[in-house]
Coordinates of C-alpha atoms and ligand atoms in Angstrom, one line a residue:
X649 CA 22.1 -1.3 14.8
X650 CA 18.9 -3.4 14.0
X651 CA 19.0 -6.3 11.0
X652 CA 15.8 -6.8 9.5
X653 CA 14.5 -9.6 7.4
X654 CA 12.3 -8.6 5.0
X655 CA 10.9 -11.7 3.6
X656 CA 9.2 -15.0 4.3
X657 CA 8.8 -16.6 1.1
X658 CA 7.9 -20.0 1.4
X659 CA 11.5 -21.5 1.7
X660 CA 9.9 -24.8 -0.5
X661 CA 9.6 -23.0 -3.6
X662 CA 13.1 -21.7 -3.3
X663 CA 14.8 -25.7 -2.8
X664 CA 17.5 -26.7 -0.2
X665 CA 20.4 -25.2 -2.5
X666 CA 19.2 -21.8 -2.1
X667 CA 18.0 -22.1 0.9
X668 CA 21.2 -22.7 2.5
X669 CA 22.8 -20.6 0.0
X670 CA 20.5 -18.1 1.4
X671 CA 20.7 -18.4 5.2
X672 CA 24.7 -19.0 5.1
X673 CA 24.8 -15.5 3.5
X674 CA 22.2 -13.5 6.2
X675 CA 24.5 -15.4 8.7
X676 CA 27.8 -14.1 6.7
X677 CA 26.0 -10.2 7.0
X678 CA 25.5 -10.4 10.4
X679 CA 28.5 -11.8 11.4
X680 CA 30.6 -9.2 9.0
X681 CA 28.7 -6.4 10.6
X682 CA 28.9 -7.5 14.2
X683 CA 32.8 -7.8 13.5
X684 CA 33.2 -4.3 11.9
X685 CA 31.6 -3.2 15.3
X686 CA 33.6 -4.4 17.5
X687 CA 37.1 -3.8 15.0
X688 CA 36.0 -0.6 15.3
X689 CA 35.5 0.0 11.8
X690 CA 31.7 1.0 12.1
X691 CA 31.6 4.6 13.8
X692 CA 30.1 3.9 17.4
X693 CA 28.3 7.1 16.6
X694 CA 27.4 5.7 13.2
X695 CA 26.2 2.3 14.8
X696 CA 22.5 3.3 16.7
X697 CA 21.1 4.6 13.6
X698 CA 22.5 2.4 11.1
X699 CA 19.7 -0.9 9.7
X700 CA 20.7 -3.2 8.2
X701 CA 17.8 -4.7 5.8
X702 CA 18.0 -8.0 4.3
X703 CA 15.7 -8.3 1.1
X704 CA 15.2 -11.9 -1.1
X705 CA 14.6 -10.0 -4.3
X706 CA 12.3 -12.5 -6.1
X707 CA 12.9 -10.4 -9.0
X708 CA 16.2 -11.9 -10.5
X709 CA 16.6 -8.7 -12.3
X710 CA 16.1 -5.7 -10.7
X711 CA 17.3 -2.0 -10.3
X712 CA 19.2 -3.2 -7.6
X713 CA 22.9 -3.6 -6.8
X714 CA 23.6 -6.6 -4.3
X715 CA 24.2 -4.2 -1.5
X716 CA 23.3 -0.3 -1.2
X717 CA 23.5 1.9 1.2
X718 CA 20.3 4.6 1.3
X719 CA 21.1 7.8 3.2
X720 CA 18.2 9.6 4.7
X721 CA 17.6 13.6 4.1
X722 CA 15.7 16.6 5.5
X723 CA 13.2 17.9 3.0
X724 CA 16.0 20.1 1.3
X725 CA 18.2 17.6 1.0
X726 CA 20.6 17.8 3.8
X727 CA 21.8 13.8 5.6
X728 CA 20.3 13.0 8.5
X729 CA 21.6 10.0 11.4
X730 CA 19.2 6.8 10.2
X731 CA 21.0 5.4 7.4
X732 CA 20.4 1.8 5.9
X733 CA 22.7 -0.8 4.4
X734 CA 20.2 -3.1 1.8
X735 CA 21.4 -6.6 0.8
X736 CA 19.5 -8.4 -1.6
X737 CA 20.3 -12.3 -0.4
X738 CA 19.0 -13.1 -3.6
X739 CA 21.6 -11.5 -5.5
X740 CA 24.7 -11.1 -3.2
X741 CA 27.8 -13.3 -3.6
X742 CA 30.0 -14.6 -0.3
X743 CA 32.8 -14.2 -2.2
X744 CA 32.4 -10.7 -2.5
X745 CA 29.7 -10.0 0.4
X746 CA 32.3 -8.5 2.7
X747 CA 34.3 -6.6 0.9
X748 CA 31.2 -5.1 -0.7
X749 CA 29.9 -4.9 2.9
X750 CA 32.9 -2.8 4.5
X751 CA 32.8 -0.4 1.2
X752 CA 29.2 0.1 2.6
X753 CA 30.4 1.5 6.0
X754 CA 32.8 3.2 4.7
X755 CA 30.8 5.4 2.2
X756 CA 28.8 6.4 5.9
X757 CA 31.6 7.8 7.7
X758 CA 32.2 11.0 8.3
X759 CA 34.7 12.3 5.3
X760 CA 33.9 9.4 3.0
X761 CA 34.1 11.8 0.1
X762 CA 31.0 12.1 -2.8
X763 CA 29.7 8.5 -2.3
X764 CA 30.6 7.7 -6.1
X765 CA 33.8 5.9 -5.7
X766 CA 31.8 2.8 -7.7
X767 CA 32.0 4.9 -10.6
X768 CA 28.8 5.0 -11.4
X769 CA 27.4 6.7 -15.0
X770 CA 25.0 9.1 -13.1
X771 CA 22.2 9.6 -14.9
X772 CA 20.6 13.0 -13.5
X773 CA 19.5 13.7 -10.0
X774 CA 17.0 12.0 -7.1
X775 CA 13.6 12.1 -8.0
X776 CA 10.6 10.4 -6.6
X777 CA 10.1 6.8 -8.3
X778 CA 6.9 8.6 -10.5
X779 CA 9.7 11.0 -11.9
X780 CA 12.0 8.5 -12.7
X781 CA 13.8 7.6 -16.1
X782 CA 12.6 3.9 -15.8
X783 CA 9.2 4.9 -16.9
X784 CA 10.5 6.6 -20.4
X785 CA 12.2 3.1 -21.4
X786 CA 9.1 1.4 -20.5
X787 CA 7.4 3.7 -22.6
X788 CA 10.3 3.5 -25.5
X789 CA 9.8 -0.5 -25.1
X790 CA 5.7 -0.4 -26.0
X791 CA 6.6 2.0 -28.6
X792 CA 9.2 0.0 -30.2
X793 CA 7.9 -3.3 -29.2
X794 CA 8.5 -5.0 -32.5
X795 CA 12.0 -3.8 -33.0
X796 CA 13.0 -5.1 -29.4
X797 CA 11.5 -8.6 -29.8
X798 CA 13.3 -8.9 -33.3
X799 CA 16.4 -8.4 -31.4
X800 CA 15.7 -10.8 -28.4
X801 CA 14.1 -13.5 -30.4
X802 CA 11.1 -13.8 -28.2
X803 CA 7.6 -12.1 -27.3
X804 CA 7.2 -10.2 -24.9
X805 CA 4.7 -13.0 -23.1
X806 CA 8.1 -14.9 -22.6
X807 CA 9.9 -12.6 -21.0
X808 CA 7.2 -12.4 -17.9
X809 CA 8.1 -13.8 -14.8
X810 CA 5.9 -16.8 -15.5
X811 CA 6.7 -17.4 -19.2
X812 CA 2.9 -16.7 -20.2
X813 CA 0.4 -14.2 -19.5
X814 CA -2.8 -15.5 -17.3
X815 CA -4.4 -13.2 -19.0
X816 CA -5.0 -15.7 -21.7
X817 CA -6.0 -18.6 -19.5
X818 CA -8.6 -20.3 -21.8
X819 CA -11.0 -21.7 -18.4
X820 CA -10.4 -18.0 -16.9
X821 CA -11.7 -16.1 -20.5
X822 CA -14.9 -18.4 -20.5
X823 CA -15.9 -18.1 -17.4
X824 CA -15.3 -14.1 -18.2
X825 CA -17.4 -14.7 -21.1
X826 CA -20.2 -16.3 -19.6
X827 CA -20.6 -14.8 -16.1
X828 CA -20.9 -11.8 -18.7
X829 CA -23.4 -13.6 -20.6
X830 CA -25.5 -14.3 -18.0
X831 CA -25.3 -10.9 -16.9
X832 CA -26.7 -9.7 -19.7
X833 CA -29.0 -11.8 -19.6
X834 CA -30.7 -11.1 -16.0
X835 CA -30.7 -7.4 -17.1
X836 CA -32.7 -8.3 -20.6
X837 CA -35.7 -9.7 -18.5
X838 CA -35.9 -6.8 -16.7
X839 CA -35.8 -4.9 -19.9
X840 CA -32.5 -3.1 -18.4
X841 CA -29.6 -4.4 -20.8
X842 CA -28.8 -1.7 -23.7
X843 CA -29.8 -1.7 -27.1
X844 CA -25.8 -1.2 -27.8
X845 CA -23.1 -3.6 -25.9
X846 CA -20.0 -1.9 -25.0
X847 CA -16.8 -4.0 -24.3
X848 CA -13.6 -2.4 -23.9
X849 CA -10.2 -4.3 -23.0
X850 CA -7.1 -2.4 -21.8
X851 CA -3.5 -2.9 -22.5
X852 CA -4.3 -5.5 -25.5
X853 CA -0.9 -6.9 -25.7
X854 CA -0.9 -9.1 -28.3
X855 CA -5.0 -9.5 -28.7
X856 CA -4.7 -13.1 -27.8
X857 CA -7.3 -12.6 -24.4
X858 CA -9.6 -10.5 -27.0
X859 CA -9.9 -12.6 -29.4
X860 CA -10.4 -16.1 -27.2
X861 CA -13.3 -13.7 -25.0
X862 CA -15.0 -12.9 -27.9
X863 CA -14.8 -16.1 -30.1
X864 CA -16.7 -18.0 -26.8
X865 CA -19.0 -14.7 -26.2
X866 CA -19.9 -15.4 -29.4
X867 CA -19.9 -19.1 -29.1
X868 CA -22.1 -19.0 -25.6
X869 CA -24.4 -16.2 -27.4
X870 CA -25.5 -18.7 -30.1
X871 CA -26.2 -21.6 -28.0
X872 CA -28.5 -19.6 -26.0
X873 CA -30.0 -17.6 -28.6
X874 CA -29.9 -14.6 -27.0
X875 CA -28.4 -12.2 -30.0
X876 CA -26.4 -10.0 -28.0
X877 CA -23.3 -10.2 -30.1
X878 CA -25.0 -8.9 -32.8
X879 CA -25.2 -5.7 -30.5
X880 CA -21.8 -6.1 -29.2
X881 CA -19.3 -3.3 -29.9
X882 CA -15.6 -4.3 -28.6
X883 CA -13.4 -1.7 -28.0
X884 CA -9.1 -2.5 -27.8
X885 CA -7.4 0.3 -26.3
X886 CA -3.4 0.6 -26.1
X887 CA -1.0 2.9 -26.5
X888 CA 1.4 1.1 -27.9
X889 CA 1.0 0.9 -32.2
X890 CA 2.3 -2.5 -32.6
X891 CA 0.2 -4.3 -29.6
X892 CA -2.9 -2.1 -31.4
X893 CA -2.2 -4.2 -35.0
X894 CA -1.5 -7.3 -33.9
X895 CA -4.7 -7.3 -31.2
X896 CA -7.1 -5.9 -34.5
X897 CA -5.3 -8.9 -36.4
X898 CA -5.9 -11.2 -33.8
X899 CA -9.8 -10.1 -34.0
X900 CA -10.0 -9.6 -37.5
X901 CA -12.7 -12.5 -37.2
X902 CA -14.9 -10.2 -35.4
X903 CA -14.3 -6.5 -37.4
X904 CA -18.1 -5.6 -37.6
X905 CA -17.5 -5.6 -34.2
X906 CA -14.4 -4.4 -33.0
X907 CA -12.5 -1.1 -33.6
X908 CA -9.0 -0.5 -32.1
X909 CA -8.2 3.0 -30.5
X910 CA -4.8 4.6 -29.2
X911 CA -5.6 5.8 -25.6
X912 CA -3.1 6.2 -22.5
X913 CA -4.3 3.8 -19.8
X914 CA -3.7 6.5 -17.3
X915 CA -7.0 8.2 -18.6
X916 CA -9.1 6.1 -20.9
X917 CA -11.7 8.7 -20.4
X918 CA -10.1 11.1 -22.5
X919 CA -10.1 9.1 -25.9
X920 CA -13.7 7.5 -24.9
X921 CA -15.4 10.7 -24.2
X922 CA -18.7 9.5 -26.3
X923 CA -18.1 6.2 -24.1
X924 CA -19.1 7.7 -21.1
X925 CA -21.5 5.6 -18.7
X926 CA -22.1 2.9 -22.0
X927 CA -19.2 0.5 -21.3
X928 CA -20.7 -2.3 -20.1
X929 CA -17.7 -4.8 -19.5
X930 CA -13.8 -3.6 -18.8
X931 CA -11.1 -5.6 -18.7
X932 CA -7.6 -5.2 -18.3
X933 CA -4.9 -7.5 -17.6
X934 CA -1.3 -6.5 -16.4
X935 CA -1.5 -3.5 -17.6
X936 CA -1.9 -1.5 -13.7
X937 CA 1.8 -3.6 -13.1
X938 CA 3.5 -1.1 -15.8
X939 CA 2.5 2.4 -14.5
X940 CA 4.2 5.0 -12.1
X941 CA 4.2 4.2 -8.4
X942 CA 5.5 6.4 -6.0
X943 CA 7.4 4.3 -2.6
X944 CA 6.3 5.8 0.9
X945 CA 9.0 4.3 3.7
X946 CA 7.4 4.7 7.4
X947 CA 10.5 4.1 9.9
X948 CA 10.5 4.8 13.8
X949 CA 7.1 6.8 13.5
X950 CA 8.6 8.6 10.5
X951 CA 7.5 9.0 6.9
X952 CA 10.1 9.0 4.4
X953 CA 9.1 9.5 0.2
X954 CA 11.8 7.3 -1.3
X955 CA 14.0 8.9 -4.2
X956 CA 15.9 7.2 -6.9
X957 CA 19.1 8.3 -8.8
X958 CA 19.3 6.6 -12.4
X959 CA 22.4 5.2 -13.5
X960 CA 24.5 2.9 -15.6
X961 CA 26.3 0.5 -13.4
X962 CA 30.4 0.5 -14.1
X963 CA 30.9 -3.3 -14.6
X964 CA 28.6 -2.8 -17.7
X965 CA 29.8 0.7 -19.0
X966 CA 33.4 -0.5 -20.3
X967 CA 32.1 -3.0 -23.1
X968 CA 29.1 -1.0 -23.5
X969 CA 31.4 2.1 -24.4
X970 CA 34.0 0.0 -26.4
X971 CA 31.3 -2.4 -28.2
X972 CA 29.6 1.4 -29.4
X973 CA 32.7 4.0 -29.5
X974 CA 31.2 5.9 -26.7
X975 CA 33.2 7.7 -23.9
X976 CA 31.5 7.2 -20.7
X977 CA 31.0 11.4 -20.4
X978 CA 28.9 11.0 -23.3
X979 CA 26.4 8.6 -21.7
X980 CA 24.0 10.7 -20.2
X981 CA 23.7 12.6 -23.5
X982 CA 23.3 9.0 -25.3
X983 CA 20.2 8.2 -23.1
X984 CA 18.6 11.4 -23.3
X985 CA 18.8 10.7 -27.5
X986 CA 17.5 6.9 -27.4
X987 CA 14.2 8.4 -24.8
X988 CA 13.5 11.3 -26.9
X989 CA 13.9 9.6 -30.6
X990 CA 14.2 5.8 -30.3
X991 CA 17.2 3.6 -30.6
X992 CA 17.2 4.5 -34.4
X993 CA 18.5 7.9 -33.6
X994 CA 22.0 6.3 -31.9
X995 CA 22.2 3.9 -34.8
X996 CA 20.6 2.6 -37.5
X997 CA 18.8 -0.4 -37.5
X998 CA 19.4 -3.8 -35.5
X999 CA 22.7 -2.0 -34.3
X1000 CA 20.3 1.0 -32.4
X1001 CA 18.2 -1.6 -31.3
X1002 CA 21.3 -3.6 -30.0
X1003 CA 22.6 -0.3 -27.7
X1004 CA 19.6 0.6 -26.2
X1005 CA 19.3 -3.1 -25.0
X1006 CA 23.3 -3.1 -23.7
X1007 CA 22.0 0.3 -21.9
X1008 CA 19.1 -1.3 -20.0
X1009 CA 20.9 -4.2 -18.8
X1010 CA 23.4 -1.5 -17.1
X1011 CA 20.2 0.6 -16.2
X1012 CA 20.2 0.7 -12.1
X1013 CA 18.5 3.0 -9.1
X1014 CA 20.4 4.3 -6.4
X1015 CA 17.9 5.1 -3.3
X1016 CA 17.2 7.7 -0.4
X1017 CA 15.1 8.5 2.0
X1018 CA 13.6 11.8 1.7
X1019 CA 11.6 12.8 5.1
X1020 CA 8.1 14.1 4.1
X1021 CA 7.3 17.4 5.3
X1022 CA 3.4 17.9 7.4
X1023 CA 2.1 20.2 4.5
X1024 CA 3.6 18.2 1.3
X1025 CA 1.1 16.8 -1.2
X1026 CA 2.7 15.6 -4.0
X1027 CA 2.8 12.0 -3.6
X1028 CA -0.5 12.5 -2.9
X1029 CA -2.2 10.9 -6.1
X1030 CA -4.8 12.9 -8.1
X1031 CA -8.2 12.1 -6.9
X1032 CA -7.3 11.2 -3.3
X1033 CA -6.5 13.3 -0.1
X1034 CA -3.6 13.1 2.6
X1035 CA -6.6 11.2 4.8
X1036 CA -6.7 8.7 2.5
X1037 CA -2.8 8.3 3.3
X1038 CA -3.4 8.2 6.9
X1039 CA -6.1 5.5 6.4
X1040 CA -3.5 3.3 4.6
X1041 CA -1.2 3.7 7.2
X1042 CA -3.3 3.2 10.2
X1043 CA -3.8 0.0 8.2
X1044 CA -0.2 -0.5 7.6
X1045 CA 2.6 -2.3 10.1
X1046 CA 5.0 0.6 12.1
X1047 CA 7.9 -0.1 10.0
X1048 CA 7.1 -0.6 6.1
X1049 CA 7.7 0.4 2.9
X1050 CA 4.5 0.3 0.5
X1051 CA 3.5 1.7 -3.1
X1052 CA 1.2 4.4 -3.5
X1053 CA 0.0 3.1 -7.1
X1054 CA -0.7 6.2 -8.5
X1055 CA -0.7 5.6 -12.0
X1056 CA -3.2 2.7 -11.4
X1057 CA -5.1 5.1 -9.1
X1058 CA -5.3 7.1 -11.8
X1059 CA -5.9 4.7 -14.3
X1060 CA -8.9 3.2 -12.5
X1061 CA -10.8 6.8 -11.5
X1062 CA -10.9 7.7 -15.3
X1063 CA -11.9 4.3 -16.2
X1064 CA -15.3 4.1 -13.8
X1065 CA -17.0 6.9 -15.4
X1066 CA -16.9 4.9 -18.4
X1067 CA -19.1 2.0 -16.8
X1068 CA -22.6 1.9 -17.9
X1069 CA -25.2 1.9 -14.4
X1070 CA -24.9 -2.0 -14.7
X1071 CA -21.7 -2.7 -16.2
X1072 CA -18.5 -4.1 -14.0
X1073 CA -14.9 -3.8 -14.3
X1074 CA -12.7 -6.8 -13.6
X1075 CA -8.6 -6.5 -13.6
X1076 CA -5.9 -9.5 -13.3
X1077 CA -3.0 -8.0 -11.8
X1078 CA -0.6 -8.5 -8.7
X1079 CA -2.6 -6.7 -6.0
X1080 CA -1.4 -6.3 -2.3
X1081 CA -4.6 -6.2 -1.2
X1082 CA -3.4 -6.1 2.6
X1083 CA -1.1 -3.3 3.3
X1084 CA 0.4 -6.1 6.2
X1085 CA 1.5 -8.0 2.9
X1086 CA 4.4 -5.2 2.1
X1087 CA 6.0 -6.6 5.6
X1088 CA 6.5 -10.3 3.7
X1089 CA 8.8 -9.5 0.7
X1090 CA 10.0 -7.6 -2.0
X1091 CA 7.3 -5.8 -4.2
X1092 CA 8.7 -4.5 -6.9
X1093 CA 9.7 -3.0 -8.9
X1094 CA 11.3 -5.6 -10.8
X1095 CA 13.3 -5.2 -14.3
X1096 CA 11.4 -7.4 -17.1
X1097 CA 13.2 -7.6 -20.8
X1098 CA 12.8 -4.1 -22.0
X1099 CA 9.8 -2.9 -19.4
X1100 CA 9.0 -3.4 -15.5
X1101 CA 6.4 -4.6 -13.3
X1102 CA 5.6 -3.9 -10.0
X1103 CA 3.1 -5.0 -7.4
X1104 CA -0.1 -2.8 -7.2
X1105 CA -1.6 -1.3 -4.0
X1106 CA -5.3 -2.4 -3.7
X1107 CA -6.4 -0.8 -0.3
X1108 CA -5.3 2.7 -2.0
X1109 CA -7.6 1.6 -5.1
X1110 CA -10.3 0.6 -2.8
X1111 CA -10.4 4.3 -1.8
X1112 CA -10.3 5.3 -4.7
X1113 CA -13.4 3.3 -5.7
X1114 CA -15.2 4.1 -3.0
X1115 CA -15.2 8.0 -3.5
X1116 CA -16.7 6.9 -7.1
X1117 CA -19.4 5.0 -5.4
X1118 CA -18.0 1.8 -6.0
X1119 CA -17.0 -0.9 -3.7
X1120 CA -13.9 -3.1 -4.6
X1121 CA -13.8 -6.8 -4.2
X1122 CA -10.8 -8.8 -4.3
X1123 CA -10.9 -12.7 -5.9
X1124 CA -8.3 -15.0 -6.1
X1125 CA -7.3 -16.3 -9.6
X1126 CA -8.3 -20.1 -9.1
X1127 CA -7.1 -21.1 -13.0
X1128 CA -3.1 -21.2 -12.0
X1129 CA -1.9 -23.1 -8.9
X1130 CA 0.3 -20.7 -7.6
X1131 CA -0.1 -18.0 -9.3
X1132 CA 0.2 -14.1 -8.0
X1133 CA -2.7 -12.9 -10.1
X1134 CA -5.6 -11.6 -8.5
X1135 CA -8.3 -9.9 -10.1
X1136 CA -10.2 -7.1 -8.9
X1137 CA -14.0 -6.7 -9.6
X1138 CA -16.0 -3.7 -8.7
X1139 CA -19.9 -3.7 -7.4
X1140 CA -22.2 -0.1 -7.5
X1141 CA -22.8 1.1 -4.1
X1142 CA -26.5 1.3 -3.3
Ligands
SAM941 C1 2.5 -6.4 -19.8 S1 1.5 -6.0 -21.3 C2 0.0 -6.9 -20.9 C3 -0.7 -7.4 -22.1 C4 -1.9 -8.3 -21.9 N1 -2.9 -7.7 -21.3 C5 -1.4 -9.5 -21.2 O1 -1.6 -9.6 -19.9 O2 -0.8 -10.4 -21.8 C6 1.0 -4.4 -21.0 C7 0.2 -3.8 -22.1 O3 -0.3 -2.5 -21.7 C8 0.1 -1.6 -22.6 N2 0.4 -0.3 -21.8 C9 1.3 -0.2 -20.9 N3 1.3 1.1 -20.4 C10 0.2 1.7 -21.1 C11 -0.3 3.0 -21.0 N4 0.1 3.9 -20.1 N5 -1.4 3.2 -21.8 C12 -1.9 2.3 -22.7 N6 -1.3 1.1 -22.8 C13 -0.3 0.8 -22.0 C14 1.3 -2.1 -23.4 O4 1.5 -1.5 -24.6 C15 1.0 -3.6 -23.4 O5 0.2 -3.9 -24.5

């Protein structure tokens, strides 16, 4: 059996509390394990190919039960020996670590029965993370944005991580504003800059990093007299209807020059067609955090495409089915109603909205390890190749477990044919950039109020930028001490 620690966040930030909160229970793990060997209780034949991984989910919600077990499979499905025991230190309890930690090795022995004795409201089969049902309630959230934040009696901004967005750090959008000014400005006196100045932000939210960017564009433009924001067409792009009207009413200040538009992020080429090679300035912040992700697990020279089961999580099901009248055979059926027609369709008004929020909180992943056949393609994302894979992972530590962002892959090939000759793209988001970084800690996903966010693979997007003739660059966000954000800026290959 082999323990691994999958984390070294900076014990400071966590304080002594936690930290020996932390360490007593890793101790607690290995000592409950180490017991159940030698009682007997763990197999012998069980015990070679059994890891157990300890994780400090900095997530405090997550899709995550204090402890799972993840069972390995043949590409049809059938168990193979390596199996894994995850505990989240972050999460678990001492109280109940053992108990919780015997159940574990139990549920691996031969004749341990369906591996459901939890009770847990299933909510379909294993799919890979791209498939799963976390991404239609993301979706639902966007969709019904207002409705949710009536409910919860706060913006979406304050449900982040951080409390704010740094997307609408006021030093960060001037110095947008004026490296993009003076852009502009090198290109007019070589007689380069178009007649017509495309912007075009991404995932709006609620307009606030719009609005600031252009009110100092404008600002900047006037001092120096240069009158380009009198060319200046800004286009906001979301998918979601209520970020689109409150970002236009955030800019109403600026409508001879703005226009909103409803595009999909995963392929802003397709509702900017007549936008193709004018844009000269993209932005998008957060947005690449909220799309699918598949997880590729490489262990003892093996690759393993991770699945996920959906389900409701027992503790939660009882209230949630006598708080609604449901029975808890009529869950499944429930969820697949709230996805296809909004909360409105299980009840009317606040008391829908009220349900579908009961349902998220209880909304959890089980895990497995699928391994990945020689010829599968797949998780391949569009645009790339199986050597771009191999490139990551000659890049990547022996034993990991990394994202392949292939939503944001996607996302940022049908973005660059957008980009004017001279234009640039710059994106704020949580970027491994080294794929030596998914060996330090937890990357997501993590479970935000209503949505998700997870971590964002840059080495894959660097490929990806490169086959569009692009190199990607890497800054750190210097406006936040301590902050995660990173941006990403793109340069033309010569
Ligand atoms: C986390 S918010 C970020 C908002 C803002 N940029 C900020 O950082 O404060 C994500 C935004 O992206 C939008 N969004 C998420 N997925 C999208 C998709 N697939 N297509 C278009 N917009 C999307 C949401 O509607 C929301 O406005």
């Amino acid at each position: 059996m082999i323990v691994h620690i999958n984390h070294i966040a900076p014990s400071k930030a966590k304080g002594a509390q936690v930290r020996q909160a932390e360490s007593d229970l890793g101790a607690l793990v290995t000592g409950c394990m180490m017991s159940m060997v030698e009682d007997g209780i763990l197999d012998p034949q069980l015990a070679p190919s059994l890891r157990v991984h300890l994780d400090w989910i900095h997530y405090r919600s997550n899709f995550r039960d204090p402890v799972i077990v993840r069972r390995t499979t043949d590409s049809r499905g059938r168990t193979l020996a390596l199996a894994e025991i995850a505990v989240d230190l972050r999460q678990a309890d001492a109280a109940t670590i053992q108990g919780e930690l015997l159940h574990a090795v139990r549920s691996l022995c031969p004749g341990a029965g369906n591996g459901n004795e939890e009770g847990h409201v299933r909510l379909g089969a294993f799919t890979p993370y791209r498939d799963c049902l976390m991404w239609a309630f993301n979706r639902l959230f966007w969709q019904h944005l207002a409705e949710w934040e009536a409910a919860s009696g706060k913006g979406f901004e304050k449900a982040l991580p951080t409390g704010s967005s740094d997307a609408n750090h006021p030093a960060a959008v001037a110095d947008s504003a004026k490296k993009f000014l003076a852009h502009l400005m090198e290109l007019e006196t070589k007689h380069q800059a178009p007649s017509e100045i495309v912007g075009l932000e991404i995932g709006v939210g609620t307009g606030a990093r719009a609005a600031a960017w252009l009110d100092r564009f404008k600002e900047y433009d006037a001092a120096a007299q240069t009158g380009f924001y009198d060319r200046t067409q800004f286009i906001l792009g979301d998918y979601s209807p209520t970020s689109l009207e409150r970002a236009l009413a955030a800019v109403a200040h600026h409508a001879p020059h703005v226009k909103g538009v409803a595009l999909d992020a995963l392929n802003p080429l397709k509702a900017l067609t007549q936008y193709r090679f004018k844009v000269m300035y993209v932005h998008s912040t957060n947005t690449y955090d909220n799309l699918p992700f598949d997880d590729i697990v490489r262990r003892d020279g093996r690759l393993y495409l991770m699945e996920v089961r959906a389900y409701l999580t027992e503790s939660l099901v009882g209230p949630l089915c006598r708080d609604f009248g449901f029975a808890p055979e009529d869950l499944p059926g429930v969820v697949e109603r709230l996805l296809k027609d909004g909360p409105a369709a299980l009840f009317p008004g606040a008391r829908g909205v009220e349900c579908w929020r009961r349902i998220w909180e209880a909304f959890k992943l089980e895990e497995r390890l699928r391994a990945l056949d020689d010829y599968e393609e797949d998780h391949v994302p569009p645009g790339l190749n199986r050597t771009h894979l191999e490139d990551l992972l000659a890049e990547a530590p022996d034993d990991v477990r990394f994202h392949i962002s292939r939503g944001a892959g996607e996302s940022f090939a049908n973005t660059l044919p957008l980009l004017h000759p001279r234009g640039f793209l710059e994106v704020q988001d949580i970027f491994v950039s080294d794929m030596n970084d998914y060996r330090k800690g937890f990357r997501g996903p993590g479970k935000l109020d209503g949505s998700l966010v997870t971590w964002v693979n840059g080495a894959l997007l660097r490929a990806v930028g490169a086959r569009a003739g692009y190199d990607v660059h890497f800054a750190a966000f210097p406006y936040r001490p301590g902050t995660h954000t990173t941006v990403l800026y793109t340069t033309q290959r010569d």
